[in-house]
Amino acid sequence: MTEKFRKFVAKPELLAKKLRQAIEKTNPVDYVDEQRKIKNEAGEKDDYADVKDDLEKFALSSAKGAGWLAAGGTQFLLTLTRWIALDNAFLRKLEKKLGEIKIEKNKKGNPKKWQSFAKKYPNLSAHIMWYFMLAAVIGGGKVAVNEGKDAVASYKEWKIDKEVEENTRGTYAAFLNKMRPVTPFLIADLIAKEGVHIDTTTGLHTPYLDSKRIPTIGFGSTMLKDGTRVTMDTKPITTDEAYELARWHLEDGETYFVLYCYDVASDNININNTNEALGMSSIIYNAYSKLIENKSDRNHQKRFRELRKLYDEYGYAVPDSLVKNIFKKYPITDPTSFGKAWLGNENKNSTADKLGGFLAGGRGLYWRRWLEAGLFTGDVTPQMLLDCPSNGMYEFFKLMGEKKSAFFTGDIDDRHVNKKTYEEFRKWLKNPVNEKGESLKYWKKVKDHLPKDVLAFCEAGKCELGNREFAQIIKKRENVEVKTYVIGYDEMYKKSLSAFKQGDYKNAASGFENMIKQYPGNALLHNDLAAVYNKLGKYKEAVKEARKVLFDIGDKSQYAAAQYNAGVAYEQLGDLERALANYKLAVVNGNKKVQSDVSRIEKKLKKSKTLAFNQAANNIKQNNKNLDFHTFVFDENYLG
């Protein structure tokens, strides 16, 4: 039977071998020339001409590769058949060796059982060993396959990341991504200055009145994401939600955007270290741009009016070039003393001293400007903020006697930061006490109020300007981001979302529509409704909902979702160019998953335009035989 099997497979193996030998003699150069001829006759661009040698090599290797696959595949299947049938050279050699094995003795002087069995039954023993080896190979193969899949997935993700990075270069998105790892420290700065209000029984953050008697919650938030103001009746929130609200205000408000505008437009400004980024962000968060420019200056007012419009239109996708153009149109003509020093790239310490010129309006400004100056120069480190007792800055201020001289020395024309106070602050952090000398070591520290995952990341030294790993933290917190959009009516939202996931789009739409009547400024609800309308085939209605997010509400964190929903609708309506434009904006505004849609639509548009061009060219050719078709060049960059 074995001999018959071997004769049966011998003939096709010989044929496969001859096929591979024939492949070696093939040359596809003629094929390349033929393709060039076809392209020229069709009026298409002869892209073979510029890279002829490379194409010939590529075509040759491709043709040979295909042939080898055909021939090699045949022989592989035959070999596989042999192995499955347990008829292969290795098995035969193993069987022979087992039949000739020398039987050794064990410690007791008896013949070893396994060797005796193998010699007596060499064929069976060889097959048993073969099965064990095959199992090991298959197991290792599975591991290799899984590792291969992981490698492919990692490569795809890396490729998308590179494409997204390329698309975001030269936009506000690139600057924002660089700044995001610093956000936890800026929130720590808020906690150190303002403290928190937590119900000791539930551990939840409750509404309170700030120093100006404005209802506030969490880490200084006076407004919720749905556009409503915080009231004393606002539902208590968790620490995760408090952090998310503060993050949203900082990143999707104008704090980082204002800093970005100066960074892009001013040749001397280059935010490239964590200290300066943190110090300037704190200054802008507390005083907008009035410490940099005279707020009554007409150029300043007109410029930022246009910059806000730009931000509302593009979101994170604001191009550097347009920001520079607006600064050229309305240049900086009336900077403050601090602004002049900062924009002129003067020494950091002398620039920080200029903050002493903005102390009018209350004693609290003494230590607030002093803290910002320390953050700017690095005299106050992020770790010092984390180690500070909650609301500890106010306690330290009172301990220092609430005197201006403790924080700034000299008169208004020659004022300097009191550097000695930074040393006092460092000592105080090790053993904090209040003005009465009572210990504050049992007070919760700032770091105790940060989410654990964020704190761990920062204490590992990774909350540094431009750290790309911080994107992992952002991704893990997506659920918290959604929850903070529906504070107080989360159960109602869950019900509609559940209907959507179950495919009950009619009831999902009804639920979102009813919530929007009560909360018309909630960008998340409008985006969810747009997604439902796309499922229902109501594409024009979906576009309207997306436009409300982009043009009425202006919540930048929801721009990516709105642009994606609009892109889906436009694609279904057949407007591929608008779909592509929206998909591209969605990518730059933070949804990198949409990059695959961008690539897909670009290919579809390129193909359809090439077909349309070829059809038009052929029609013209029929009407005018003398037309030179080489003058027609399809512009692949039409979509820009």
XYZ file of C-alpha atoms in Angstrom:
640
model
C 0.000 0.000 0.000
C 2.854 2.348 0.936
C 4.673 1.734 -2.365
C 1.477 2.412 -4.358
C 0.981 5.661 -2.467
C 4.533 6.765 -3.242
C 4.111 6.024 -6.982
C 0.786 7.883 -6.947
C 2.328 11.147 -5.712
C 5.594 10.889 -7.655
C 4.193 12.031 -11.039
C 2.585 15.356 -9.921
C 5.681 16.122 -7.838
C 7.813 15.784 -10.970
C 5.444 18.057 -12.902
C 5.599 20.679 -10.139
C 9.380 20.588 -10.245
C 9.413 21.114 -14.030
C 6.998 24.032 -13.681
C 9.329 25.788 -11.249
C 12.247 25.288 -13.637
C 10.237 26.813 -16.477
C 9.451 29.856 -14.344
C 13.149 30.684 -14.085
C 13.169 31.352 -17.819
C 10.260 33.831 -17.767
C 10.712 37.576 -18.304
C 7.746 39.962 -17.992
C 9.397 42.953 -19.709
C 7.133 42.469 -22.705
C 4.181 42.598 -20.349
C 5.344 45.953 -18.951
C 5.741 47.404 -22.454
C 2.270 46.158 -23.353
C 0.778 47.894 -20.308
C 2.513 51.137 -21.256
C 1.063 50.915 -24.746
C -2.457 50.378 -23.381
C -2.131 53.388 -21.043
C -0.886 55.653 -23.843
C -3.745 54.664 -26.127
C -6.272 55.321 -23.345
C -4.830 58.774 -22.730
C -3.719 57.888 -19.228
C -0.540 59.164 -17.647
C 2.393 56.862 -18.488
C 3.636 56.374 -14.942
C 5.662 53.357 -16.111
C 8.066 55.652 -17.958
C 9.626 57.294 -14.891
C 10.310 54.098 -13.024
C 10.736 51.569 -15.837
C 13.646 49.681 -14.336
C 12.014 49.342 -10.947
C 8.741 48.279 -12.481
C 10.412 45.669 -14.636
C 12.167 44.219 -11.603
C 8.951 44.326 -9.643
C 6.943 42.719 -12.416
C 9.578 40.024 -12.882
C 9.636 39.175 -9.170
C 5.833 39.282 -9.027
C 5.418 36.936 -11.987
C 8.013 34.524 -10.665
C 6.477 34.735 -7.214
C 3.053 33.852 -8.578
C 4.507 30.922 -10.522
C 6.426 29.678 -7.505
C 3.251 29.830 -5.466
C 1.464 27.720 -8.063
C 4.246 25.157 -8.413
C 5.408 25.231 -4.819
C 1.823 25.107 -3.604
C 1.292 21.886 -5.547
C 4.315 20.235 -4.026
C 3.463 21.574 -0.553
C 0.018 19.978 -0.729
C 1.567 16.689 -1.843
C 4.109 16.843 0.990
C 1.333 17.678 3.430
C -0.574 14.663 2.138
C 2.474 12.488 2.824
C 2.770 13.822 6.368
C -0.909 13.399 7.111
C -0.705 9.861 5.725
C 2.275 9.310 8.028
C 4.542 8.562 5.085
C 7.591 10.804 5.164
C 11.370 10.412 5.167
C 11.759 11.539 8.767
C 9.268 8.972 10.054
C 10.940 6.174 8.087
C 14.404 7.071 9.408
C 13.066 7.253 12.969
C 11.442 3.856 12.610
C 14.726 2.371 11.370
C 16.771 3.851 14.219
C 14.301 2.631 16.855
C 14.548 -0.879 15.417
C 18.337 -0.772 15.840
C 18.406 0.942 19.232
C 20.774 -0.394 21.888
C 18.880 -1.260 25.051
C 20.481 0.172 28.187
C 19.963 -0.900 31.797
C 18.513 1.126 34.649
C 19.958 1.493 38.192
C 18.463 -1.840 39.249
C 20.159 -3.630 36.357
C 16.952 -4.215 34.406
C 16.496 -3.317 30.690
C 14.949 0.121 30.243
C 11.264 -0.386 29.456
C 10.906 2.404 26.919
C 13.899 1.275 24.847
C 12.696 -2.330 24.959
C 9.226 -1.308 23.768
C 10.659 0.896 21.016
C 12.891 -1.842 19.658
C 10.087 -4.386 19.753
C 7.540 -2.043 18.159
C 9.583 0.476 16.120
C 6.751 1.466 13.800
C 4.280 2.203 16.632
C 6.925 3.953 18.730
C 7.940 6.141 15.791
C 4.300 7.163 15.297
C 3.832 7.957 19.010
C 6.918 10.155 18.991
C 5.721 11.715 15.763
C 2.363 12.653 17.320
C 4.083 14.287 20.297
C 6.352 16.274 18.001
C 3.439 17.249 15.762
C 1.457 18.450 18.798
C 4.411 20.565 19.893
C 4.781 22.035 16.393
C 1.063 22.785 16.127
C 1.076 24.384 19.589
C 4.084 26.474 18.677
C 2.410 27.298 15.385
C -0.621 28.613 17.204
C 1.594 30.820 19.333
C 3.414 32.002 16.216
C 0.121 32.708 14.438
C -1.194 34.681 17.423
C 2.048 36.602 17.682
C 1.866 37.219 13.954
C -1.664 38.550 14.265
C -0.590 40.829 17.099
C 2.330 42.036 15.010
C 0.061 42.781 12.050
C -2.410 44.614 14.316
C 0.426 46.637 15.858
C 1.746 47.508 12.409
C -1.697 48.638 11.223
C -2.142 50.773 14.332
C 1.355 52.224 13.884
C 0.579 53.031 10.250
C -2.682 54.758 11.187
C -0.893 56.702 13.933
C 1.698 57.888 11.414
C -1.000 58.950 8.950
C -2.911 60.758 11.697
C 0.272 62.444 12.883
C 0.950 63.607 9.350
C -2.597 64.965 9.013
C -2.494 66.801 12.348
C 0.924 68.375 11.782
C 0.575 72.135 11.479
C -2.722 72.292 13.400
C -3.907 73.081 16.918
C -4.480 69.326 17.393
C -0.715 68.719 17.407
C -0.198 71.380 20.077
C -3.122 70.104 22.174
C -1.792 66.539 22.071
C 1.530 67.869 23.307
C -0.156 69.748 26.187
C -2.559 67.052 27.418
C -0.058 65.238 29.689
C 0.324 68.512 31.653
C -3.422 68.778 32.383
C -3.318 66.691 35.617
C -0.836 69.160 37.117
C -2.971 72.107 36.114
C -5.932 70.472 37.855
C -3.672 69.826 40.865
C -2.930 73.561 40.826
C -6.685 74.236 41.059
C -7.103 71.856 43.990
C -4.140 73.368 45.832
C -5.651 76.830 45.447
C -9.383 76.125 45.730
C -9.692 72.847 47.640
C -12.640 70.482 47.238
C -16.043 69.991 48.812
C -16.772 66.318 49.468
C -19.525 64.632 51.441
C -17.606 62.583 54.013
C -20.386 59.997 54.120
C -20.700 59.298 50.384
C -17.288 60.478 49.194
C -19.020 62.460 46.414
C -18.270 66.026 45.355
C -21.164 68.328 46.259
C -22.046 71.808 44.942
C -20.621 74.786 46.871
C -20.385 78.574 46.551
C -16.973 79.853 45.498
C -15.394 83.108 46.715
C -17.627 85.066 44.338
C -20.749 83.216 45.535
C -21.047 81.278 42.242
C -22.340 77.670 42.506
C -19.402 75.358 41.755
C -18.720 71.623 41.786
C -15.724 69.317 41.618
C -12.455 71.063 40.840
C -13.816 74.527 40.089
C -16.462 73.737 37.441
C -19.323 76.235 37.225
C -20.903 74.777 34.080
C -21.872 71.235 33.057
C -21.228 69.709 29.653
C -24.871 69.915 28.623
C -24.618 73.702 28.690
C -26.463 74.219 31.976
C -25.038 76.115 34.935
C -24.128 74.338 38.144
C -26.673 75.007 40.878
C -26.800 74.095 44.547
C -29.207 71.334 43.475
C -26.807 69.766 40.957
C -26.386 66.033 41.523
C -23.175 65.121 43.448
C -20.434 63.642 41.291
C -17.528 61.205 41.694
C -13.835 62.137 41.701
C -13.499 60.691 38.175
C -16.341 62.917 36.998
C -14.929 65.966 38.806
C -11.580 65.425 37.085
C -13.238 64.947 33.692
C -15.284 68.157 34.016
C -12.165 70.147 34.919
C -10.207 68.555 32.073
C -12.989 69.387 29.616
C -13.025 73.037 30.672
C -9.249 73.336 30.334
C -8.704 71.432 27.101
C -11.881 72.238 25.217
C -12.184 75.767 26.504
C -9.677 78.390 25.401
C -6.834 77.968 27.926
C -4.553 75.894 25.702
C -5.884 77.505 22.535
C -4.764 80.997 23.604
C -1.314 79.665 24.497
C -1.183 77.875 21.137
C -1.968 81.091 19.248
C 0.963 82.943 20.818
C 3.222 79.915 20.384
C 2.459 79.695 16.656
C 2.455 83.401 15.860
C 5.472 84.576 17.883
C 8.938 83.651 16.613
C 10.457 83.897 20.098
C 7.908 81.611 21.766
C 8.454 77.868 21.789
C 6.603 75.988 24.517
C 8.965 73.048 24.908
C 9.225 72.334 28.645
C 6.679 71.311 31.265
C 7.389 74.189 33.660
C 6.694 76.945 31.150
C 3.674 75.088 29.766
C 2.208 74.676 33.252
C 2.981 78.217 34.408
C 1.602 79.905 31.295
C -1.489 77.678 31.284
C -2.214 78.679 34.887
C -1.765 82.367 34.009
C -4.087 82.133 30.992
C -6.686 80.029 32.826
C -6.925 82.633 35.592
C -6.543 85.825 33.548
C -7.007 84.884 29.874
C -4.608 87.092 27.846
C -4.837 90.282 29.895
C -1.465 89.642 31.598
C 0.119 89.401 28.132
C -1.612 92.278 26.316
C -3.617 95.323 27.277
C -7.182 94.012 27.156
C -8.532 97.345 25.848
C -6.184 97.345 22.842
C -8.277 97.284 19.627
C -5.904 94.988 17.768
C -6.010 92.526 20.647
C -9.806 92.572 20.774
C -10.311 92.170 17.010
C -7.662 89.485 16.736
C -9.127 87.243 19.424
C -12.629 87.775 18.068
C -11.461 86.284 14.770
C -9.408 83.579 16.473
C -12.479 82.414 18.412
C -14.463 82.213 15.180
C -11.646 80.147 13.700
C -11.671 77.829 16.720
C -15.447 77.437 16.515
C -15.257 76.591 12.823
C -12.387 74.086 12.840
C -12.134 72.843 16.420
C -8.790 71.134 16.950
C -8.197 71.262 13.197
C -7.350 74.987 13.248
C -4.398 75.398 10.835
C -1.253 77.203 12.029
C -1.232 79.231 8.813
C -4.602 80.884 9.473
C -3.596 81.811 13.024
C -0.425 83.457 11.693
C -2.451 85.366 9.101
C -4.778 86.780 11.769
C -1.780 87.897 13.864
C -0.320 89.577 10.762
C -3.633 91.326 10.214
C -3.834 92.402 13.868
C -0.267 92.456 15.244
C 0.632 92.792 18.924
C 0.942 96.536 19.500
C 0.371 96.995 23.239
C 1.923 94.197 25.324
C 2.098 94.391 29.125
C 5.457 94.435 30.883
C 5.159 90.679 31.418
C 3.946 90.129 27.842
C 6.823 92.130 26.413
C 9.373 90.126 28.411
C 7.780 86.760 27.586
C 7.248 87.494 23.890
C 10.784 88.857 23.740
C 12.173 85.623 25.197
C 13.865 87.384 28.118
C 15.378 85.554 31.085
C 12.739 83.400 32.836
C 13.408 84.844 36.300
C 13.214 88.478 35.188
C 10.069 87.649 33.166
C 8.467 86.060 36.239
C 9.265 89.208 38.264
C 6.992 91.157 35.913
C 3.986 89.275 37.302
C 4.446 91.445 40.383
C 2.890 94.266 38.392
C -0.540 92.618 38.564
C -1.324 92.554 42.278
C -4.167 95.062 42.427
C -7.583 93.677 43.282
C -7.155 91.655 46.452
C -4.596 90.030 48.729
C -5.261 86.625 47.172
C -3.483 87.804 44.045
C -0.183 88.040 45.955
C 0.241 84.315 46.407
C -1.593 83.389 43.190
C 0.816 85.438 41.029
C 3.708 84.174 43.168
C 2.625 80.554 42.568
C 2.282 81.152 38.799
C 5.749 82.733 38.756
C 7.159 79.691 40.561
C 5.513 77.285 38.150
C 6.842 79.328 35.226
C 10.449 79.250 36.465
C 10.363 75.776 37.999
C 10.779 76.955 41.600
C 7.433 75.246 42.235
C 7.470 71.736 40.812
C 4.462 69.574 39.860
C 5.362 67.167 42.679
C 5.104 70.044 45.160
C 1.565 70.641 43.933
C 0.698 66.965 44.412
C 2.120 66.977 47.958
C 0.319 70.165 48.966
C -2.674 69.800 51.325
C -5.972 70.408 49.558
C -6.602 74.179 49.636
C -3.188 74.345 51.306
C -2.027 77.420 49.418
C -4.500 79.562 51.336
C -3.270 78.120 54.649
C 0.334 78.846 53.641
C -0.670 82.380 52.634
C -2.165 83.023 56.084
C 0.889 81.486 57.752
C 3.100 83.977 55.882
C 1.044 86.809 57.386
C -0.926 87.638 54.218
C 1.724 90.240 53.420
C 2.707 91.308 49.913
C 6.368 91.402 50.902
C 6.284 87.668 51.682
C 5.676 86.979 48.011
C 6.977 90.035 46.119
C 9.540 92.629 47.186
C 10.199 96.155 45.929
C 7.901 98.845 44.559
C 5.698 98.617 41.473
C 8.481 99.839 39.154
C 11.069 97.368 40.430
C 9.222 94.397 41.869
C 10.778 90.950 42.311
C 9.486 87.524 43.274
C 10.581 86.666 46.821
C 12.575 83.515 46.067
C 13.117 82.835 49.782
C 9.419 82.068 50.114
C 9.767 79.124 47.739
C 12.276 77.597 50.141
C 9.851 78.242 53.003
C 7.113 76.543 50.983
C 9.270 73.460 50.378
C 9.984 73.171 54.108
C 6.310 73.711 54.968
C 5.201 70.881 52.684
C 7.206 68.430 54.786
C 5.382 69.490 57.951
C 2.366 71.669 57.046
C 0.786 73.730 59.838
C -1.789 76.519 59.911
C -1.279 80.047 61.247
C -2.007 78.804 64.770
C 0.732 76.205 64.523
C -1.728 73.312 64.316
C -0.580 70.393 62.185
C -2.239 69.791 58.810
C -0.523 66.477 58.191
C -3.846 64.652 58.522
C -5.421 66.763 55.802
C -5.859 65.049 52.470
C -3.259 66.064 49.940
C -3.942 67.215 46.410
C -2.849 63.872 44.997
C -5.487 62.086 47.104
C -8.166 63.762 44.982
C -6.814 62.792 41.569
C -8.041 59.592 39.845
C -5.707 56.718 40.698
C -4.737 55.914 37.105
C -3.845 59.538 36.379
C -1.913 59.911 39.639
C 0.094 56.720 39.019
C 1.035 57.988 35.569
C 2.178 61.356 36.924
C 4.105 59.939 39.883
C 5.950 57.691 37.424
C 7.279 60.902 35.852
C 5.263 60.495 32.647
C 3.060 63.603 32.839
C 5.615 65.511 30.820
C 5.011 67.795 27.900
C 4.579 65.762 24.710
C 4.457 62.303 26.330
C 2.596 60.147 23.800
C 1.858 57.396 26.307
C -0.707 59.667 27.955
C -3.081 58.822 25.103
C -3.599 55.455 26.829
C -5.030 57.211 29.903
C -7.351 59.279 27.709
C -8.653 56.175 25.945
C -9.359 54.372 29.233
C -11.419 57.305 30.490
C -13.866 57.460 27.564
C -16.727 56.021 29.662
C -16.281 58.736 32.285
C -16.307 61.334 29.528
C -19.723 60.125 28.369
C -21.151 59.934 31.908
C -20.364 63.584 32.595
C -22.623 64.594 29.702
C -25.733 63.207 31.396
C -25.315 64.122 35.063
C -28.751 63.835 36.627
C -30.426 61.979 33.771
C -28.043 59.104 33.169
C -30.750 56.443 33.526
C -32.822 58.051 30.796
C -29.747 58.138 28.588
C -28.865 54.482 29.277
C -32.351 53.450 28.183
C -32.042 55.181 24.804
C -28.509 53.935 24.312
C -29.611 50.379 25.068
C -32.368 50.652 22.452
C -29.767 51.835 19.923
C -27.424 48.919 20.650
C -30.302 46.450 20.293
C -31.197 47.865 16.876
C -34.414 49.516 18.093
C -33.581 52.752 16.303
C -37.093 54.165 16.375
C -37.312 54.142 20.182
C -33.699 55.263 20.480
C -34.447 58.289 18.294
C -37.557 59.095 20.341
C -35.544 58.952 23.577
C -32.753 61.205 22.332
C -35.262 63.655 20.837
C -37.080 63.966 24.168
C -33.839 64.551 26.089
C -32.732 67.199 23.581
C -35.976 69.115 24.231
C -34.912 69.392 27.879
C -31.170 69.823 27.221
C -30.783 71.481 23.799
C -27.137 72.368 24.468
C -25.967 68.785 24.970
C -23.619 68.004 22.061
C -23.449 64.294 22.928
C -27.225 63.881 22.567
C -27.208 65.589 19.165
C -24.385 63.318 18.001
C -26.192 60.210 19.240
C -29.346 61.318 17.459
C -27.358 61.913 14.256
C -25.998 58.361 14.509
C -29.536 56.985 14.944
C -30.821 59.004 11.978
C -28.042 57.517 9.828
C -29.235 54.039 10.843
C -32.805 54.996 9.937
C -31.718 56.356 6.544
C -32.636 59.929 7.520
C -29.362 61.317 6.242
C -30.359 64.955 5.825
C -31.652 65.005 9.398
C -28.357 63.467 10.543
C -26.431 66.294 8.877
C -28.639 68.861 10.636
C -27.892 67.343 14.043
C -24.164 67.308 13.309
C -24.296 70.958 12.226
C -25.958 71.915 15.510
C -22.936 70.549 17.358
C -20.490 72.335 15.064
C -22.213 75.674 14.522
C -24.623 76.214 17.422
C -23.163 74.475 20.483
C -19.466 74.546 19.607
C -18.356 71.793 22.018
C -14.927 71.021 20.549
C -14.659 67.617 22.247
C -17.677 66.458 20.206
C -16.503 67.801 16.838
C -14.891 64.519 15.775
C -18.119 62.575 16.358
C -20.218 65.242 14.612
C -17.910 65.326 11.590
C -17.897 61.541 11.389
C -21.713 61.375 11.528
C -21.925 64.050 8.835
C -19.397 62.114 6.741
C -21.473 58.924 6.962
C -24.592 60.829 5.908
C -22.896 62.570 2.975
C -21.416 59.280 1.801
C -24.850 57.655 1.764
C -26.231 60.678 -0.094
C -23.537 60.169 -2.741
C -21.594 63.358 -1.966
C -18.188 61.716 -1.575
C -16.176 64.934 -1.550
C -18.106 66.314 1.425
C -17.902 62.938 3.096
C -14.132 62.938 2.669
C -13.790 66.500 3.987
C -15.757 65.595 7.121
C -13.871 62.339 7.658
C -10.556 64.213 7.443
C -11.727 66.782 9.980
C -12.917 63.977 12.273
C -9.410 62.472 12.219
C -7.684 65.752 13.068
C -10.248 66.418 15.796
C -9.245 63.228 17.551
C -10.938 60.142 16.060
C -8.043 58.279 14.475
C -10.257 55.271 13.657
C -11.819 57.320 10.858
C -8.472 57.314 9.020
C -9.524 54.040 7.380
C -12.653 55.800 6.044
C -10.476 58.605 4.683
C -8.309 56.099 2.791
C -11.361 54.212 1.548
C -13.115 57.323 0.183
C -9.909 58.661 -1.356
C -9.509 55.407 -3.307
C -13.158 55.456 -4.317
C -12.935 59.063 -5.527
C -9.693 58.450 -7.353
C -11.148 55.413 -9.084
C -14.399 57.143 -10.058
C -12.593 60.232 -11.340
C -10.115 58.143 -13.300
C -12.984 56.175 -14.873
C -14.842 59.397 -15.653
C -11.715 60.892 -17.202
C -11.005 57.802 -19.305
C -14.612 57.717 -20.511
C -14.479 61.411 -21.434
C -11.141 60.928 -23.168
C -12.473 58.024 -25.216
C -15.554 60.055 -26.202
C -13.391 62.953 -27.353
C -11.099 60.564 -29.193
C -14.024 59.295 -31.230
C -14.985 62.885 -32.167
C -11.509 64.202 -32.834
C -8.877 61.744 -34.026
C -6.149 64.421 -34.103
C -6.379 65.415 -30.402
C -3.163 64.975 -28.414
C -4.308 62.995 -25.341
C -0.962 63.442 -23.569
C -2.098 66.977 -22.643
C -4.709 65.505 -20.296
C -3.365 64.876 -16.789
C -5.649 63.728 -13.991
C -4.966 65.787 -10.870
C -4.804 63.310 -8.008
C -4.421 66.148 -5.497
C -7.788 67.617 -6.365
C -9.153 66.822 -2.914
C -6.310 68.603 -1.209
